[in-house]
Coordinates of C-alpha atoms and ligand atoms in Angstrom, one line a residue:
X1 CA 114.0 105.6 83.6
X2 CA 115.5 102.1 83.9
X3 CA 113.5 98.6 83.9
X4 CA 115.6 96.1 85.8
X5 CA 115.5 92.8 83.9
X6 CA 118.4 91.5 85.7
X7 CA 117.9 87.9 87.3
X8 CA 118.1 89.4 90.7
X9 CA 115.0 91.2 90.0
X10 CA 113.2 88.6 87.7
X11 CA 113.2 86.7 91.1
X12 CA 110.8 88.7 92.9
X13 CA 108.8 89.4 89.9
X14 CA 108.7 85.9 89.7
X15 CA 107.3 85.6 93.2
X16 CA 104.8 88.4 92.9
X17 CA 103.3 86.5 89.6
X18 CA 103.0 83.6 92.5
X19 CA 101.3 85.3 95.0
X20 CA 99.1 87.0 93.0
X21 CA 98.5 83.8 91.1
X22 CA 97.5 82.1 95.0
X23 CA 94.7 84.9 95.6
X24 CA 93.3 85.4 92.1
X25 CA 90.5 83.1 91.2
X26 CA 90.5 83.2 87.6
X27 CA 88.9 84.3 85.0
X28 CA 85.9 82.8 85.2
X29 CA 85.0 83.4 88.7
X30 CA 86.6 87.1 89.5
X31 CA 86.7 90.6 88.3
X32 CA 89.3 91.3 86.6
X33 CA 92.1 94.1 88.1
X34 CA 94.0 96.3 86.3
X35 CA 97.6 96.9 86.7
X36 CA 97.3 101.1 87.3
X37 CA 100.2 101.7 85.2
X38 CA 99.5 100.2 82.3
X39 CA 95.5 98.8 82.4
X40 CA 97.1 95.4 81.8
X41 CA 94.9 92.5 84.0
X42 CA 97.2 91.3 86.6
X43 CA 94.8 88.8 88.4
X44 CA 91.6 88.3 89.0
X45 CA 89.4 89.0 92.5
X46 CA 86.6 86.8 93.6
X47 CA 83.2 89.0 93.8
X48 CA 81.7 88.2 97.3
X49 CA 77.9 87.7 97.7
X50 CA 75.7 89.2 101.0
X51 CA 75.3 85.6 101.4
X52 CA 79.1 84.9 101.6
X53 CA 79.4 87.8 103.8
X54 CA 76.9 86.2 106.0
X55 CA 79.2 82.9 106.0
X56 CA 82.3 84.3 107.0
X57 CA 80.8 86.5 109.9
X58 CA 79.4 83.3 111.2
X59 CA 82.8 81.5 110.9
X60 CA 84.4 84.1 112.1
X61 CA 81.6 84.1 115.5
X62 CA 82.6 80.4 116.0
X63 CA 86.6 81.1 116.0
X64 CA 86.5 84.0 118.1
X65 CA 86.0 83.0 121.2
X66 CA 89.4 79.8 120.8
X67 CA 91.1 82.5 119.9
X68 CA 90.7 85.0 122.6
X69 CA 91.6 82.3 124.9
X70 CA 95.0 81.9 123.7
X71 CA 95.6 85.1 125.6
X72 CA 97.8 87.9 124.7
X73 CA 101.2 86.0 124.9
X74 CA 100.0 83.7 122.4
X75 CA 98.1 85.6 119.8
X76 CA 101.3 87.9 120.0
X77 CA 103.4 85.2 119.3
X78 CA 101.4 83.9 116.3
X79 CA 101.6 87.6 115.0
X80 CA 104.9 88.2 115.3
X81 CA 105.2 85.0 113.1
X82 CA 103.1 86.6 110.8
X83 CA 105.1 89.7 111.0
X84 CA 107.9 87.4 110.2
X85 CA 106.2 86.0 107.0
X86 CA 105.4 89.4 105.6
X87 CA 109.1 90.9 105.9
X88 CA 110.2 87.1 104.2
X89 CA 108.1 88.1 101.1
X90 CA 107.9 92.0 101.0
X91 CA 109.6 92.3 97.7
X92 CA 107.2 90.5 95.9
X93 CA 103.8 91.9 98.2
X94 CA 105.5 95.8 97.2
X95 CA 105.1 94.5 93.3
X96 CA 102.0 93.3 93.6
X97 CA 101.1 96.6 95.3
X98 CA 102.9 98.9 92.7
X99 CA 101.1 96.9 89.8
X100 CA 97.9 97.6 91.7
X101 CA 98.1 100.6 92.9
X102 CA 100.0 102.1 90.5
X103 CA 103.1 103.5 93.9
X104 CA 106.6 103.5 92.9
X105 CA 108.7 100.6 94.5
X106 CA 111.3 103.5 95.9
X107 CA 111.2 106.1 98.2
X108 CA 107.8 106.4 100.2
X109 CA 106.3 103.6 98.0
X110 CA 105.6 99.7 97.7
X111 CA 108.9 98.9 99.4
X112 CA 108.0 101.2 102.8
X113 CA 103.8 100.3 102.2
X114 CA 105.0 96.3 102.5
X115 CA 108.0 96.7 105.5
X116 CA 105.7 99.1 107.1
X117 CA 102.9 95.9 107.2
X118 CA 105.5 94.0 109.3
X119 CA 106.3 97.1 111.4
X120 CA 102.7 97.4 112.6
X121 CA 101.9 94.0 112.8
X122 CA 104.7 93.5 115.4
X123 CA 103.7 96.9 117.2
X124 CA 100.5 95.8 117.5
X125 CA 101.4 92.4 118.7
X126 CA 104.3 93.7 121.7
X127 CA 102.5 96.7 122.5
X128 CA 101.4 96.4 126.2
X129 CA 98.6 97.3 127.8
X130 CA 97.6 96.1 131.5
X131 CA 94.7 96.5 133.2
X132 CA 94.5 100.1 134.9
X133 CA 94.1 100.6 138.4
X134 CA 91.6 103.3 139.0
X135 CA 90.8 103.6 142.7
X136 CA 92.5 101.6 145.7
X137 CA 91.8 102.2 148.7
X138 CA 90.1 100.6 152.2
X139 CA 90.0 97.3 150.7
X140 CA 88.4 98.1 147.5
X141 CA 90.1 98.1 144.2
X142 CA 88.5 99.1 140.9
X143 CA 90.6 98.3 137.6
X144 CA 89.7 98.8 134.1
X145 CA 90.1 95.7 131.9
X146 CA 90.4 95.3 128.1
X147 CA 88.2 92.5 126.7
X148 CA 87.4 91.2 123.1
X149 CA 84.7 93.1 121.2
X150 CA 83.9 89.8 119.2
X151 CA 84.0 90.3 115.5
X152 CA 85.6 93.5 113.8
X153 CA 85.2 94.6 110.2
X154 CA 87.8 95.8 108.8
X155 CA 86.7 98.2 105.6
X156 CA 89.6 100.1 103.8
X157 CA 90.6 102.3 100.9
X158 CA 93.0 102.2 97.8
X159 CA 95.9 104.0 98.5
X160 CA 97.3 102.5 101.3
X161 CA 95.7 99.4 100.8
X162 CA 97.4 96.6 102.7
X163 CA 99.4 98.8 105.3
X164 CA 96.0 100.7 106.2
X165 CA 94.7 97.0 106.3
X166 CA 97.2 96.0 109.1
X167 CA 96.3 99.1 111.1
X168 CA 92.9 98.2 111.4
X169 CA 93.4 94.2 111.2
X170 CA 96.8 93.5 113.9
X171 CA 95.1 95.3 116.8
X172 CA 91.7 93.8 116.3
X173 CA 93.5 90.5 116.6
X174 CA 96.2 91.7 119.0
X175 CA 93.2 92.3 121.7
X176 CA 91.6 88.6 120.7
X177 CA 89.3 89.8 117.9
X178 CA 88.2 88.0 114.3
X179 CA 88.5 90.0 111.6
X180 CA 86.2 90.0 108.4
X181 CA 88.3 92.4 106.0
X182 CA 86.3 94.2 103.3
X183 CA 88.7 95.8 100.8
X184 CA 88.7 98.5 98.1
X185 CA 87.1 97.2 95.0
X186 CA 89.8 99.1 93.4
X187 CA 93.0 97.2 95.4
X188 CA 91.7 94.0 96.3
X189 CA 94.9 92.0 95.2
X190 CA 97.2 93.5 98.0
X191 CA 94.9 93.2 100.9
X192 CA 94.3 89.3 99.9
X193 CA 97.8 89.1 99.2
X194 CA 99.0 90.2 102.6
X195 CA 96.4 88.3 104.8
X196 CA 97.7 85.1 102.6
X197 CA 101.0 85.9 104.1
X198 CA 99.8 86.3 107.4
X199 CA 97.4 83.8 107.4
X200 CA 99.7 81.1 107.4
X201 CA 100.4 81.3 111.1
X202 CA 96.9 81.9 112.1
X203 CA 93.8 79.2 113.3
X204 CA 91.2 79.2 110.4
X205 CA 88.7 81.5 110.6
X206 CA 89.9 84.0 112.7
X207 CA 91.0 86.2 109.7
X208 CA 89.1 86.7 106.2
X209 CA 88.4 88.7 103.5
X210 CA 85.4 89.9 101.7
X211 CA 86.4 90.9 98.7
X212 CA 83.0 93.0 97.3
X213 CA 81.7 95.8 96.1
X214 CA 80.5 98.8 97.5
X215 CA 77.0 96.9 98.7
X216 CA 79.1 94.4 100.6
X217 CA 80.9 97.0 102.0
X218 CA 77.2 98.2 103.3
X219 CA 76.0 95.1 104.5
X220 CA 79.3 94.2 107.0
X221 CA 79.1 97.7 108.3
X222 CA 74.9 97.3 109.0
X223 CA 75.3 93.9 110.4
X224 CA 73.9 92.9 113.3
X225 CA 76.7 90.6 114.1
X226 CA 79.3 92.8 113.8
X227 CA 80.5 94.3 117.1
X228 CA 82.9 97.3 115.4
X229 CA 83.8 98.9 112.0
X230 CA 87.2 100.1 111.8
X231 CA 86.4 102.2 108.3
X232 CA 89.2 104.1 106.5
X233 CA 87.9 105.8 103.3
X234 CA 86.1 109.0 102.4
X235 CA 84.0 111.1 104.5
X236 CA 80.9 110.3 102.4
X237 CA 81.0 106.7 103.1
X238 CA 81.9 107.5 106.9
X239 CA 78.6 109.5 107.1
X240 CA 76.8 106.6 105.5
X241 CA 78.2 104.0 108.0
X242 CA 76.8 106.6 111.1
X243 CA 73.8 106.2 110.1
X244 CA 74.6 102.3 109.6
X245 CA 75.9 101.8 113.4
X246 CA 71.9 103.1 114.4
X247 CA 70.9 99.8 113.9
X248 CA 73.3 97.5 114.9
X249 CA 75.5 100.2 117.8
X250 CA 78.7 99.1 116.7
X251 CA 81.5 101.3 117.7
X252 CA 83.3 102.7 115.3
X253 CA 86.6 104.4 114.3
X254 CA 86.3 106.6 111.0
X255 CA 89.6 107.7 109.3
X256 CA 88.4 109.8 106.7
X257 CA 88.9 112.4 104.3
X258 CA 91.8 115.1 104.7
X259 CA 92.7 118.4 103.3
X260 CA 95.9 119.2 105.0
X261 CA 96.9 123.1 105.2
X262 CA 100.4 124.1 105.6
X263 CA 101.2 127.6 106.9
X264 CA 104.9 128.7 105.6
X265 CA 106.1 131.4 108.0
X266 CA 108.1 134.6 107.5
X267 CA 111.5 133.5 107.6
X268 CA 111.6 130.0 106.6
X269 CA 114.4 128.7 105.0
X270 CA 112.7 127.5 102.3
X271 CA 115.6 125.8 99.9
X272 CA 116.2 123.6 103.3
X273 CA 112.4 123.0 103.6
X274 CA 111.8 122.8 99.7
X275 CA 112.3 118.5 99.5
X276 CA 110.6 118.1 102.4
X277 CA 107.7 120.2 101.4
X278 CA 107.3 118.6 97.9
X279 CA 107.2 115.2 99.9
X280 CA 105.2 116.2 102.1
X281 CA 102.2 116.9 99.5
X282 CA 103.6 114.1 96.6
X283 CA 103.9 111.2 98.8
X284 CA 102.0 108.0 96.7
X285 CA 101.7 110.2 94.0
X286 CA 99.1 112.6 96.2
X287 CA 97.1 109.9 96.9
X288 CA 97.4 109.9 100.9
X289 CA 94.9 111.1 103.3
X290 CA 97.3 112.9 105.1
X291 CA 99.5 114.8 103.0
X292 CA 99.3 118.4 102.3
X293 CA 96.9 119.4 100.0
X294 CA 96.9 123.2 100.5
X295 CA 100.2 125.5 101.5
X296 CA 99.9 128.8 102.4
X297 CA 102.8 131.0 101.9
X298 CA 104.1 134.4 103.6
X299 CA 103.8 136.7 100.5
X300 CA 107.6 137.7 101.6
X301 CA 108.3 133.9 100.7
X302 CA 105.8 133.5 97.8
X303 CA 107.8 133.8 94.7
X304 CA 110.6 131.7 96.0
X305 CA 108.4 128.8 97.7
X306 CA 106.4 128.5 93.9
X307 CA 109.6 128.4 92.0
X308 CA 111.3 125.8 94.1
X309 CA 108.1 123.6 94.2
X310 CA 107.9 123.8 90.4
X311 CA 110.9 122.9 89.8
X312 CA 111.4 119.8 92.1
X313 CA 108.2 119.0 90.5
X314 CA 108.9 119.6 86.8
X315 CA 112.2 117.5 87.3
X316 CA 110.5 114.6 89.2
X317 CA 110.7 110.9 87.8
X318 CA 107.5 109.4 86.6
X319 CA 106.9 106.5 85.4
X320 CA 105.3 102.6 86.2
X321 CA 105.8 102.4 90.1
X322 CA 107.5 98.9 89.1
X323 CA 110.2 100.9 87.3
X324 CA 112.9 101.6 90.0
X325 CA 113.7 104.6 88.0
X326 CA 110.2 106.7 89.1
X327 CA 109.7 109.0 91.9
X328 CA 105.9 109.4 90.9
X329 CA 103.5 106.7 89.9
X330 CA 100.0 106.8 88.4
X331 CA 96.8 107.4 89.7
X332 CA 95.1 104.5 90.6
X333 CA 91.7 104.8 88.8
X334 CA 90.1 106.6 86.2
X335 CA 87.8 108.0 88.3
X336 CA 90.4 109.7 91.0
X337 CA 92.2 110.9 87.2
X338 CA 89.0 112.7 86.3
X339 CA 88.5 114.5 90.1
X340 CA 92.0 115.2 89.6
X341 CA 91.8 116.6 85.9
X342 CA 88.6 118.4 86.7
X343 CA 90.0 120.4 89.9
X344 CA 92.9 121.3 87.8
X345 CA 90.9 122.7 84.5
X346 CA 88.8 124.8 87.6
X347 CA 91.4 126.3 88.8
X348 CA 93.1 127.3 85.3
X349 CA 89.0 128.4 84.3
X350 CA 89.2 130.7 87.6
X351 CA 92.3 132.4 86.4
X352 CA 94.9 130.6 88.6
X353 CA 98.2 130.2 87.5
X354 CA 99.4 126.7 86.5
X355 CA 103.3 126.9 87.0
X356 CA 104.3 123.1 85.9
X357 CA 102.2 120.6 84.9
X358 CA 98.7 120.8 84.5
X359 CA 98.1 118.2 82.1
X360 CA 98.0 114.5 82.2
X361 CA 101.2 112.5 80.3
X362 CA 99.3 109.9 78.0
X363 CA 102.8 108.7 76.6
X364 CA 103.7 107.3 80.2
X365 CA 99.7 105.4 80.6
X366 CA 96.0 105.8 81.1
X367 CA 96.1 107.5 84.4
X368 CA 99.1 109.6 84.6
X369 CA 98.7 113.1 85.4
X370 CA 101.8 115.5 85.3
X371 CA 103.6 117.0 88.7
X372 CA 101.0 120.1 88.7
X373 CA 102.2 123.1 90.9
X374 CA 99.2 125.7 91.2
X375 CA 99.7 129.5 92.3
X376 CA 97.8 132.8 92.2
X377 CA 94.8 130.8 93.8
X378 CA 92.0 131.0 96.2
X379 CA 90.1 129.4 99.0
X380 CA 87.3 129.2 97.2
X381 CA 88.7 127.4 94.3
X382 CA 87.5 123.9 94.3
X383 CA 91.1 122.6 94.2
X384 CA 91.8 124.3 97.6
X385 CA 88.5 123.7 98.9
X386 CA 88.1 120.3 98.1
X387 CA 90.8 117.3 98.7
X388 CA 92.2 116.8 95.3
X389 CA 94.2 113.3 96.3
X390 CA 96.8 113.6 93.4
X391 CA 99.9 115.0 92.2
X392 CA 98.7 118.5 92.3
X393 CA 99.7 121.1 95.5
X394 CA 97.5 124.8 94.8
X395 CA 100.0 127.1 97.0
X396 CA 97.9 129.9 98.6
X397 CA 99.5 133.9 99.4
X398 CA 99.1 134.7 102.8
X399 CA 100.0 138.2 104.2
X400 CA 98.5 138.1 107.7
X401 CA 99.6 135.2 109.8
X402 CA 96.2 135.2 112.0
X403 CA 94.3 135.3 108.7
X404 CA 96.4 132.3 107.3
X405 CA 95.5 130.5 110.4
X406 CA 91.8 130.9 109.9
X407 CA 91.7 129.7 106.7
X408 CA 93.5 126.8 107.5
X409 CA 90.8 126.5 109.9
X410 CA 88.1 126.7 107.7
X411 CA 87.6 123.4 106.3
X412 CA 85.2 121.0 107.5
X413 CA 88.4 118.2 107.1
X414 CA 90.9 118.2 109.8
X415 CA 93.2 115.0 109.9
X416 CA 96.7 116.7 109.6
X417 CA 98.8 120.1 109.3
X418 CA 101.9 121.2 109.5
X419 CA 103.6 124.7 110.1
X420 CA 107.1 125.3 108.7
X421 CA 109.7 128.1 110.0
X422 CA 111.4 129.0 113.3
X423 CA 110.2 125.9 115.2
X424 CA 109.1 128.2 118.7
X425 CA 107.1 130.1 116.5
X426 CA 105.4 127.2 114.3
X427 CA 104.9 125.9 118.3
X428 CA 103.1 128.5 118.8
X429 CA 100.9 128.5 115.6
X430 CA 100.9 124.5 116.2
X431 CA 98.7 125.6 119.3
X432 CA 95.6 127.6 117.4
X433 CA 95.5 124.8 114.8
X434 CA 92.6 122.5 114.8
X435 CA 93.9 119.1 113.2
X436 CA 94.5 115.5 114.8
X437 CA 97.7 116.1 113.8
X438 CA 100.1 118.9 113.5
X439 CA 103.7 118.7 112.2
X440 CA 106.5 121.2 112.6
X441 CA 108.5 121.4 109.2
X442 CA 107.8 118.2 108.2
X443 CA 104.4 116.8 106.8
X444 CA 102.8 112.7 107.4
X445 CA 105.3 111.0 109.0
X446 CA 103.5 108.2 111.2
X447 CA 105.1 106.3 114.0
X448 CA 102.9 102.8 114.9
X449 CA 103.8 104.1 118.7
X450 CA 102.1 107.5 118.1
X451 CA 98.3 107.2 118.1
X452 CA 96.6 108.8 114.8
X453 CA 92.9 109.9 114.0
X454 CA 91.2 113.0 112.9
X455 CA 89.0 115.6 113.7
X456 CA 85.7 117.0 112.7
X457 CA 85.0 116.1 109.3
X458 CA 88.3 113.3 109.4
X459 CA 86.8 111.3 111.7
X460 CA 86.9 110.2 115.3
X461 CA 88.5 107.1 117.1
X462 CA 92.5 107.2 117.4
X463 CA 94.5 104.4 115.8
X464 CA 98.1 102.7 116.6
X465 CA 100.0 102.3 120.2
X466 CA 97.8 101.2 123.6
X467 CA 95.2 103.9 122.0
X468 CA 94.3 101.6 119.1
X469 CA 94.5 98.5 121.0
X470 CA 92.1 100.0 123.9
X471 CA 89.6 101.2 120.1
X472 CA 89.4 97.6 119.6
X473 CA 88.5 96.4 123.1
X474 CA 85.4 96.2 125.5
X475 CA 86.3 98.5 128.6
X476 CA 85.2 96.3 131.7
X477 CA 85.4 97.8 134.9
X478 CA 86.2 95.4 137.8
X479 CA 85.5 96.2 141.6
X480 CA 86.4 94.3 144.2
Ligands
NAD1 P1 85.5 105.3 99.8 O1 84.8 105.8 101.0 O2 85.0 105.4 98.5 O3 85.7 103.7 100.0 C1 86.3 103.1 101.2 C2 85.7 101.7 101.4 O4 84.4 101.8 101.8 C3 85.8 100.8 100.2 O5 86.2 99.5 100.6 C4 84.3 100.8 99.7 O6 84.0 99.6 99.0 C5 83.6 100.8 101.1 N1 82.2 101.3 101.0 C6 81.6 102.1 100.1 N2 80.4 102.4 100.4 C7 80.2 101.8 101.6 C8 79.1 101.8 102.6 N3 77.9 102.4 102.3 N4 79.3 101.2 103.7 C9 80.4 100.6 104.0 N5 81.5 100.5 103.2 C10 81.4 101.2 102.0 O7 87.0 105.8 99.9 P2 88.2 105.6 98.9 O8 87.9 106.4 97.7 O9 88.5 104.1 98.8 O10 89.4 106.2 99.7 C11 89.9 107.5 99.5 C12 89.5 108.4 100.7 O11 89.9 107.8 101.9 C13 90.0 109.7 100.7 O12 89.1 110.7 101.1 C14 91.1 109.7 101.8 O13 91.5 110.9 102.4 C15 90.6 108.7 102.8 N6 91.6 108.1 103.6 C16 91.7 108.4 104.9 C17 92.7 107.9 105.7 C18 92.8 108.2 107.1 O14 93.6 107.5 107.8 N7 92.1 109.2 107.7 C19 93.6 107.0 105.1 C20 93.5 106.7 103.7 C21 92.5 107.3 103.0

């Protein structure tokens, strides 16, 4: 593992420390926020009242209603601007998300979380969606219009934080929206840091953040003067802000909790698979909702699927996720290092078999935990049942394809799958699988064209493309 110290790299190290220094408050006004790698403070975030929460959902009432009448060529031009700004600093925003969140700057990491920011800003800003016509005929016309909701609150998690921020925040403003952001009190740095970018091409007030704990995050979604929560986070929360929306009917979209299966068919050619496999479940360190959190293998494919996973994994870089020499970073709080510590020593307690890993690496940081590849393991095993949301894939033996599909099946979570093999075949299995999503030999690739959203216990409401924008718009029908 190499640190760059070059100048070319001091450069946007340099401009990280500056944005980070623009959104911190200090010492004396903020919580402090660890760097995930090394526990290090790396700024500080101001701690939002109720009462400031009340403040910025009035300002943000008193903006909205200017900015929906700049119409949609406008606001998109302003975003695209924004969009603009973004890509201009996305070095420094990926360091200030790798410190944060602990992601590697390569591969899948801070580099793709920051460009991907831009990417969805401008897709949500060009995207187009007219006004449908429903019925014509003998001089009446009925179309279906998309109007402003009013004021959207935007509540998000830590993994993903300021890319899952600009899926809930671009489309809300795309469709003439304000937006009161309430972000992780885990990654609060990278949400502020990206709506700094972005908010120097917007009016004041039509974009803000609440940067509060878990009672603030309570109070937006209860609010009477909030018209819709866009929530991203666990499916615990998501229950809680249900029974929230009783009392003031926002609408909602809920992106929760995943526990991905896989199904490996007979047949697959698993040393072409293998990389994308590993990815597929490793991606930001394990810490993304949809990766794959459970594989079940052909028992004709078992051995060989285990080995190769274990060994990809046993060889993978890990390190600081500034260090442009790791492929894994850390976990990003102590709390997702014990779930992930706990399902692991569970697993080993039931008798499964922990081929590589298993154990956290203290000589790298506080919240590392090894590459762990688990085999000889069952459904009922909490690490299976359970999403583990860390660097840990339990690989399940399958004999009966039917069967493998019912256990798939079986959990209450259904955001994404994926089926690997002959691709007719994995069609066909794609077909009896109950997910939002189901890949064929790939796992979590996203497209900002593609709409996204779970199932069941995932979550309802479909994100990205004219299906996100129409989630953050009043349907008005129109009869002439
Ligand atoms: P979390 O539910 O603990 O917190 C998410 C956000 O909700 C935070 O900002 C938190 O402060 C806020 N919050 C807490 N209690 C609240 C309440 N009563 N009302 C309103 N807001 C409240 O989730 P997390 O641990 O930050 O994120 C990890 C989870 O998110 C995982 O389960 C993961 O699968 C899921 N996730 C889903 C998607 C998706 O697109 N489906 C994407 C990323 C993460």
């Amino acid at each position: 593992m190499t640190t760059q110290t070059t100048t070319d790299s001091a450069r946007p190290d340099e401009g990280a420390r500056a944005l980070l220094d623009t959104v911190s408050v200090g010492p004396d006004n903020g919580r402090p926020i660890p760097d995930a790698a090394t526990g290090e403070t790396i700024g500080y975030a101001p701690v939002h009242s109720v009462a400031d929460l009340e403040e910025a959902i009035k300002t943000a009432r008193v903006a909205q209603p200017e900015w929906a009448a700049l119409g949609h060529a406008e606001r998109s031009r302003l975003l695209n601007l924004a969009a603009d700004e973004v890509e201009a600093n996305a070095e420094e925003l990926a360091r200030v998300i790798a410190r944060e969140q602990g992601k590697t700057l390569a591969g899948m990491g801070a580099r793709f979380e920051a460009g991907g920011c831009a990417v969805w800003i401008r897709n949500a800003a060009d995207t187009p969606l007219e006004p449908e016509v429903l019925f014509e005929a003998e001089g009446t016309r009925s179309e279906l219009r998309y109007e402003p909701l009013g004021v959207v609150a935007a509540i998000g998690p830590w993994n993903w934080p300021a890319l899952i921020a600009m899926w809930q925040i671009a489309p809300a403003l795309r469709m003439g929206n304000t937006v009161v952001t309430k972000p992780s009190e885990y990654t609060p740095l990278s949400v502020m840091a990206v709506v700094e970018l972005i908010n120097r091409h917007l009016p004041p007030g039509v974009l803000q953040v609440i940067s509060g704990d878990r009672e603030v995050g309570a109070a937006i979604a209860a609010h009477p003067d909030i018209d819709k929560v866009m929530f991203t986070g666990s499916t615990r929360t998501g229950r809680e802000i249900v029974k929230a929306s009783a009392h003031n009917l926002a609408r909602l979209t809920l992106e929760l909790g995943g526990n991905d299966p896989g199904i490996v068919l007979p047949g697959a050619d698993v040393s072409a698979l293998a990389e994308k496999l590993f990815w597929g479940a490793f991606i930001n360190t394990g810490q993304t909702c949809a990766a794959l959190k459970r594989l079940y293998v052909h028992e004709s494919l078992y051995d060989e699927v285990v080995d190769t996973l274990a060994a990809i994994a046993a060889e993978m870089p890990m390190g600081p996720g500034t260090d442009e020499g790791s492929a894994l970073g850390s976990l990003t709080t102590d709390q997702q290092f014990g779930i992930v510590s706990s399902l692991v020593d569970d697993a080993r307690e039931r008798g499964a078999r922990i081929v590589t890993g298993g154990e956290p690496a203290p000589e790298l940081g506080p919240r590392f935990y090894r590459a762990t590849i688990v085999a000889d393991i069952d459904d009922d095993a909490r690490l299976v049942a359970e999403e583990q949301f860390g660097p840990v894939l339990p690989i399940v033996k399958y004999s009966d394809l039917d069967d493998a599909v019912r256990r798939a099946n079986a959990s209450d979570q259904a955001l994404g799958a994926s089926v690997w093999g002959d691709p007719e075949q994995a069609l066909e299995v794609a077909d009896r699988i109950q997910s939002g999503t189901v890949w064929i030999n790939q796992h979590g690739s996203l497209n900002p064209a593609v709409p996204f959203g779970g199932i069941k216990g995932s979550g309802y409401g479909l994100e990205f493309g004219a299906h996100g924008l129409k989630a953050v718009s009043a349907p008005k029908v129109v009869t002439v």
